[in-house]
Each structure stands twice: as C-alpha cells, then as structure tokens.
CSV table of C-alpha atoms in Angstrom, one decimal:
chain,number,residue,atom,x,y,z
A,1,MET,CA,0.0,-33.1,-0.7
A,2,ILE,CA,-3.5,-33.3,-2.1
A,3,CYS,CA,-4.9,-29.8,-2.2
A,4,ASP,CA,-4.7,-28.3,-5.2
A,5,GLY,CA,-24.8,-28.1,-10.8
A,6,CYS,CA,-26.9,-29.7,-9.4
A,7,GLN,CA,-28.1,-32.7,-11.3
A,8,SER,CA,-31.7,-31.7,-11.6
A,9,ASN,CA,-32.6,-28.0,-11.9
A,10,CYS,CA,-30.7,-26.5,-9.0
A,11,PRO,CA,-28.7,-23.4,-9.6
A,12,ALA,CA,-25.2,-23.9,-9.1
A,13,THR,CA,-38.1,-36.7,22.4
A,14,PRO,CA,-35.8,-37.5,24.9
A,15,PRO,CA,-33.0,-40.1,24.3
A,16,PRO,CA,-33.6,-43.7,25.1
A,17,ALA,CA,-31.8,-45.3,28.0
A,18,THR,CA,-29.4,-47.1,25.7
A,19,PRO,CA,-28.5,-45.1,22.6
A,20,PRO,CA,-26.7,-46.7,19.6
A,21,PRO,CA,-23.1,-47.2,20.4
A,22,PRO,CA,-20.4,-45.2,18.6
A,23,PRO,CA,-19.0,-47.0,15.6
A,24,SER,CA,-16.1,-49.2,16.4
A,25,PRO,CA,-12.6,-48.0,15.3
A,26,SER,CA,-12.2,-50.1,12.2
A,27,GLY,CA,-12.4,-49.9,8.5
A,28,GLY,CA,-9.5,-48.1,7.0
A,29,GLY,CA,-6.9,-47.0,9.5
A,30,GLY,CA,-4.8,-43.9,9.2
A,31,ASP,CA,-6.2,-40.4,9.6
A,32,VAL,CA,-7.4,-37.6,7.4
A,33,SER,CA,-4.3,-35.5,7.8
A,34,SER,CA,-2.7,-37.8,5.2
A,35,LEU,CA,-5.1,-36.3,2.6
A,36,ILE,CA,-5.7,-32.8,3.8
A,37,SER,CA,-3.2,-30.4,5.2
A,38,LYS,CA,-3.8,-27.5,7.6
A,39,ALA,CA,-3.2,-25.0,4.8
A,40,CYS,CA,-5.6,-26.9,2.5
A,41,LEU,CA,-8.4,-27.2,5.0
A,42,PHE,CA,-8.4,-23.7,6.5
A,43,GLU,CA,-6.9,-21.6,3.7
A,44,LYS,CA,-8.7,-23.2,0.8
A,45,LEU,CA,-11.8,-25.0,2.0
A,46,LEU,CA,-12.6,-22.7,5.0
A,47,PRO,CA,-10.7,-19.5,4.2
A,48,ASN,CA,-12.9,-17.2,6.3
A,49,ARG,CA,-13.5,-19.2,9.4
A,50,ASN,CA,-11.4,-16.8,11.4
A,51,ASP,CA,-12.7,-13.6,9.9
A,52,PRO,CA,-13.8,-11.1,12.6
A,53,ALA,CA,-17.2,-10.9,10.9
A,54,CYS,CA,-17.8,-14.5,11.8
A,55,GLU,CA,-19.4,-15.1,15.2
A,56,GLY,CA,-17.4,-18.3,15.7
A,57,ASN,CA,-14.1,-17.0,14.5
A,58,GLY,CA,-11.2,-18.9,16.2
A,59,PHE,CA,-13.5,-21.7,17.4
A,60,TYR,CA,-13.0,-24.5,14.9
A,61,THR,CA,-9.4,-25.6,14.5
A,62,TYR,CA,-7.6,-27.9,12.2
A,63,GLU,CA,-6.1,-29.7,15.2
A,64,ALA,CA,-9.5,-30.4,16.8
A,65,PHE,CA,-10.9,-31.7,13.5
A,66,ILE,CA,-8.0,-34.1,12.9
A,67,ALA,CA,-8.0,-35.3,16.5
A,68,VAL,CA,-11.8,-36.0,16.6
A,69,ALA,CA,-11.7,-37.6,13.1
A,70,LYS,CA,-9.2,-40.1,14.5
A,71,GLU,CA,-11.7,-41.1,17.2
A,72,PHE,CA,-14.1,-42.4,14.5
A,73,GLY,CA,-12.5,-45.4,12.7
A,74,GLY,CA,-13.2,-45.3,9.0
A,75,PHE,CA,-14.1,-41.6,8.7
A,76,GLY,CA,-12.2,-40.3,5.7
A,77,THR,CA,-10.0,-43.5,5.7
A,78,THR,CA,-12.3,-46.0,4.0
A,79,GLY,CA,-11.8,-47.0,0.4
A,80,ASP,CA,-9.4,-45.5,-2.2
A,81,ASP,CA,-8.2,-41.9,-2.1
A,82,ASP,CA,-11.1,-40.5,-4.1
A,83,THR,CA,-13.6,-42.2,-1.8
A,84,LYS,CA,-11.8,-40.9,1.3
A,85,LYS,CA,-11.8,-37.4,-0.1
A,86,ARG,CA,-15.4,-37.6,-1.1
A,87,GLU,CA,-16.4,-38.4,2.5
A,88,ILE,CA,-14.4,-35.5,3.8
A,89,VAL,CA,-15.9,-33.2,1.2
A,90,ALA,CA,-19.5,-34.4,1.9
A,91,PHE,CA,-19.1,-34.0,5.7
A,92,LEU,CA,-17.6,-30.5,5.4
A,93,ALA,CA,-20.2,-29.5,2.8
A,94,GLN,CA,-23.2,-30.6,4.9
A,95,THR,CA,-21.8,-29.0,8.1
A,96,SER,CA,-20.7,-25.8,6.3
A,97,HIS,CA,-24.3,-25.4,5.2
A,98,GLU,CA,-25.5,-25.6,8.8
A,99,ASN,CA,-23.1,-22.9,10.0
A,100,THR,CA,-22.4,-20.8,6.9
A,101,GLY,CA,-21.9,-17.1,7.2
A,102,GLY,CA,-22.0,-16.5,3.4
A,103,TRP,CA,-24.5,-14.8,1.2
A,104,ALA,CA,-24.9,-14.4,-2.6
A,105,MET,CA,-22.5,-11.5,-3.0
A,106,ALA,CA,-20.1,-12.4,-0.2
A,107,LEU,CA,-16.4,-11.9,-0.8
A,108,GLY,CA,-15.1,-15.1,-2.4
A,109,GLY,CA,-18.7,-16.3,-3.0
A,110,PRO,CA,-21.2,-17.8,-0.6
A,111,TYR,CA,-19.3,-21.1,-0.3
A,112,ALA,CA,-16.2,-19.5,1.0
A,113,TRP,CA,-17.8,-18.9,4.4
A,114,GLY,CA,-18.3,-22.3,5.9
A,115,TYR,CA,-17.7,-22.8,9.7
A,116,CYS,CA,-18.5,-19.2,10.3
A,117,PHE,CA,-20.9,-19.7,13.2
A,118,VAL,CA,-20.7,-22.1,16.1
A,119,ILE,CA,-23.6,-24.6,16.0
A,120,ASN,CA,-25.2,-26.1,19.1
A,121,TYR,CA,-25.3,-29.7,18.1
A,122,ASN,CA,-27.9,-30.6,20.7
A,123,TYR,CA,-28.2,-34.3,20.0
A,124,GLY,CA,-29.4,-36.2,23.0
A,125,LEU,CA,-28.3,-39.5,21.7
A,126,ALA,CA,-24.9,-38.1,20.6
A,127,GLY,CA,-24.3,-36.6,24.0
A,128,ILE,CA,-24.8,-39.9,25.7
A,129,ALA,CA,-22.6,-41.7,23.2
A,130,ILE,CA,-19.7,-39.3,23.4
A,131,GLY,CA,-20.0,-38.8,27.2
A,132,SER,CA,-21.3,-35.3,27.2
A,133,ASP,CA,-24.8,-34.5,28.5
A,134,LEU,CA,-25.8,-32.1,25.7
A,135,LEU,CA,-29.5,-32.2,26.7
A,136,ALA,CA,-28.8,-30.9,30.2
A,137,ASN,CA,-25.8,-28.7,29.1
A,138,PRO,CA,-26.4,-27.7,25.4
A,139,ASN,CA,-23.8,-25.0,25.6
A,140,LEU,CA,-21.0,-27.6,25.9
A,141,ALA,CA,-21.2,-27.9,22.1
A,142,ILE,CA,-20.6,-24.2,21.6
A,143,ALA,CA,-17.9,-23.9,24.3
A,144,ASP,CA,-15.6,-26.7,23.1
A,145,ALA,CA,-14.8,-27.4,19.4
A,146,THR,CA,-13.9,-31.0,20.2
A,147,ILE,CA,-17.3,-31.7,21.7
A,148,SER,CA,-19.0,-29.9,18.8
A,149,LEU,CA,-17.1,-31.9,16.2
A,150,ARG,CA,-17.5,-35.1,18.2
A,151,ALA,CA,-21.3,-34.7,18.2
A,152,ALA,CA,-21.4,-34.0,14.5
A,153,LEU,CA,-19.2,-36.9,13.6
A,154,TRP,CA,-21.2,-39.3,15.9
A,155,PHE,CA,-24.3,-38.3,13.9
A,156,TRP,CA,-22.4,-38.8,10.6
A,157,MET,CA,-21.1,-42.2,11.5
A,158,THR,CA,-24.0,-43.8,13.4
A,159,PRO,CA,-27.1,-45.3,11.7
A,160,GLN,CA,-30.4,-44.5,13.3
A,161,SER,CA,-33.1,-46.9,12.0
A,162,PRO,CA,-34.6,-46.7,9.5
A,163,LYS,CA,-31.9,-44.3,8.3
A,164,PRO,CA,-28.5,-45.6,7.4
A,165,SER,CA,-25.4,-43.7,8.4
A,166,CYS,CA,-24.1,-40.8,6.3
A,167,HIS,CA,-20.8,-42.6,6.3
A,168,ASP,CA,-22.2,-45.8,4.8
A,169,VAL,CA,-24.1,-43.8,2.1
A,170,ILE,CA,-21.1,-41.7,0.9
A,171,ASN,CA,-18.8,-44.8,0.9
A,172,GLY,CA,-21.2,-47.0,-1.1
A,173,GLN,CA,-21.7,-49.4,1.8
A,174,TRP,CA,-25.4,-48.8,2.0
A,175,THR,CA,-27.7,-50.9,-0.3
A,176,PRO,CA,-31.2,-49.5,-0.6
A,177,SER,CA,-34.1,-51.9,0.0
A,178,ALA,CA,-36.7,-52.4,-2.6
A,179,ALA,CA,-38.9,-50.0,-0.6
A,180,ASP,CA,-36.2,-47.3,-0.6
A,181,SER,CA,-35.7,-47.6,-4.3
A,182,ALA,CA,-39.4,-47.4,-5.0
A,183,VAL,CA,-39.6,-44.0,-3.3
A,184,GLY,CA,-36.4,-42.6,-4.9
A,185,ARG,CA,-34.0,-43.2,-2.1
A,186,VAL,CA,-31.0,-44.3,-4.1
A,187,PRO,CA,-27.3,-44.0,-3.2
A,188,GLY,CA,-25.8,-40.5,-3.5
A,189,TYR,CA,-25.4,-37.2,-1.6
A,190,SER,CA,-29.1,-36.7,-1.7
A,191,VAL,CA,-29.7,-39.5,0.8
A,192,ILE,CA,-27.4,-37.7,3.3
A,193,THR,CA,-29.5,-34.6,3.0
A,194,ASN,CA,-32.6,-36.8,3.6
A,195,ILE,CA,-30.9,-38.3,6.7
A,196,ILE,CA,-30.2,-34.9,8.1
A,197,ASN,CA,-33.3,-32.9,7.2
A,198,SER,CA,-35.8,-35.3,5.7
A,199,GLY,CA,-39.2,-33.7,5.0
A,200,LEU,CA,-38.1,-30.1,5.4
A,201,GLU,CA,-36.0,-30.4,2.2
A,202,CYS,CA,-36.8,-33.7,0.4
A,203,GLY,CA,-39.7,-34.9,-1.7
A,204,GLN,CA,-41.0,-31.4,-2.6
A,205,GLY,CA,-40.5,-31.7,-6.3
A,206,PHE,CA,-38.1,-28.8,-6.5
A,207,CYS,CA,-34.7,-27.8,-5.2
A,208,THR,CA,-35.2,-25.9,-1.9
A,209,ALA,CA,-32.8,-23.0,-1.1
A,210,GLN,CA,-31.3,-25.3,1.6
A,211,GLN,CA,-30.5,-27.9,-1.0
A,212,VAL,CA,-29.0,-25.4,-3.3
A,213,SER,CA,-26.7,-24.4,-0.5
A,214,ARG,CA,-25.8,-28.0,0.4
A,215,ILE,CA,-25.1,-28.9,-3.2
A,216,GLY,CA,-23.2,-25.7,-3.8
A,217,PHE,CA,-20.8,-26.4,-0.9
A,218,LEU,CA,-20.3,-30.0,-2.2
A,219,MET,CA,-19.4,-28.8,-5.7
A,220,HIS,CA,-17.1,-26.0,-4.4
A,221,PHE,CA,-15.2,-28.3,-2.0
A,222,SER,CA,-15.1,-31.1,-4.6
A,223,ASP,CA,-13.5,-28.8,-7.1
A,224,ILE,CA,-10.8,-27.8,-4.5
A,225,MET,CA,-10.2,-31.4,-3.5
A,226,GLY,CA,-10.1,-32.6,-7.1
A,227,VAL,CA,-12.9,-35.2,-6.9
A,228,GLY,CA,-16.2,-35.7,-8.8
A,229,TYR,CA,-19.6,-34.7,-7.5
A,230,GLY,CA,-21.1,-38.1,-7.7
A,231,GLU,CA,-24.7,-38.9,-8.8
A,232,ASN,CA,-28.1,-38.2,-7.2
A,233,LEU,CA,-27.2,-34.9,-5.6
A,234,ASP,CA,-30.7,-33.6,-4.9
A,235,CYS,CA,-33.6,-35.2,-3.1
A,236,ASN,CA,-36.4,-33.3,-4.9
A,237,ASN,CA,-38.4,-36.4,-5.7
A,238,GLN,CA,-37.2,-38.6,-2.8
A,239,ARG,CA,-39.6,-39.6,-0.1
A,240,PRO,CA,-38.4,-38.5,3.4
A,241,PHE,CA,-37.3,-41.0,5.9
A,242,ARG,CA,-39.7,-41.5,8.8
C-alpha cells in the first residue's frame, strides 16, 4: 500500500449551447484506489475533514472520490506510479486550497485541514457536461458530494481554449507554444494555478498568499505520498491566460 518551498521566494457569462464534452474514458485504465487507501486519503491527507469544527464535516467521502474518479478515464491512472500520484496530489492540493479550514496555528498545521468546507462548484459548462444544471440549481453541488467532485474533476480534465487541461499539464502531455514560453507559461504546477485563477494570482512578480497556500498543500501532500514537488511551482512571473 502506498501511503507512507516554493521554488522562488514563497514561504513554505452563461454557458454556450454546446460545451466541451467530458474526456473520453481512456488513457490508463484502473482506478486511484490502487494507489491510495481509505486510511491514507482520509487519515493522512485529509485528517480533519470530519472534524465538528468543519462546516462540511461528513460531506466528502472516500467512496464518492473513488467512484467519481473512475468516471474520468486517465485521472490518476496515466503514466508510471509517480506520475499517477503526482496528479492525485496536485488535484487534492488545488481543491484543498479552495475549501481549506486551516490557519497558521491550526492543530496539525494549516495543510491538515483540506476539504473542511463544502464548495459550490458553480460551473455552467461543467453542469451541462455532467448532466446537472448547476446554474439554475447551484446548491446541487453542496448537497451531493458526487456532483461536487464530478464538477471539480470535469474542470480538471477538460481543456477550455486557450487553456490546456490541468490533467494534461500535470502529466506532461501539454506542450507550450512559443507564445506560452515567451510569457513564462512552462510546464509545472504553476500553470494549473494559472488555469484556475489566472490574473488574480499570476504575473504579479511575487508569491500571493493564495499561491503560498496552493504550494504548501502540494508540498505537504507530496511528502505524504512520497513524490517530488516538480518544477515551476509558482506563477509569479507568468502571464495569465486570457
């Protein structure tokens, strides 16, 4: 069973009628439960997700995560074991930042409190693609963990031009164009942050507090999963996608 920073200066519109289709179920086979056990995910990576202090305690379950991951072919199943684990780590790190309940002096540290709040993933395109009208019924994503995770993974797996998919970036399947390279958009975790939050965090010449959190979660989870952090973690000098 497998369960055992910052590179710069960081401290440790309505949807169109036809949205991009969900990725086809190909590219790896298997499922992420072969790499991460229930005990590993919830007791080591997300130890406080059921703490009474968390607004979303009891919402996110291992079973929902595994079931939804299987719906998206290639997620956590592409490449060798280190590549697979890096994708799981990167996804959990980015989403943990979005719903963290941690603070600097929190018990166990700020990165032990991922998945503490339930996030309304109100993605119009995602809702259409996964068969749930999240624009008309945004509360669907906070009432059903399966829908919430499905929306998040749809976003992760689906390229939305000019942005590549987070999945392709973390697995090394995205090749930056000359224009991308010229403005600092090179392969690495930083591009995923750019895809998710663009100008709010990237290209400001310094590591924002949000970036510190995203990178902190990545490092914390990588240490637990026994994989390296990779290169190009921050998007300080990276032009945002438009």
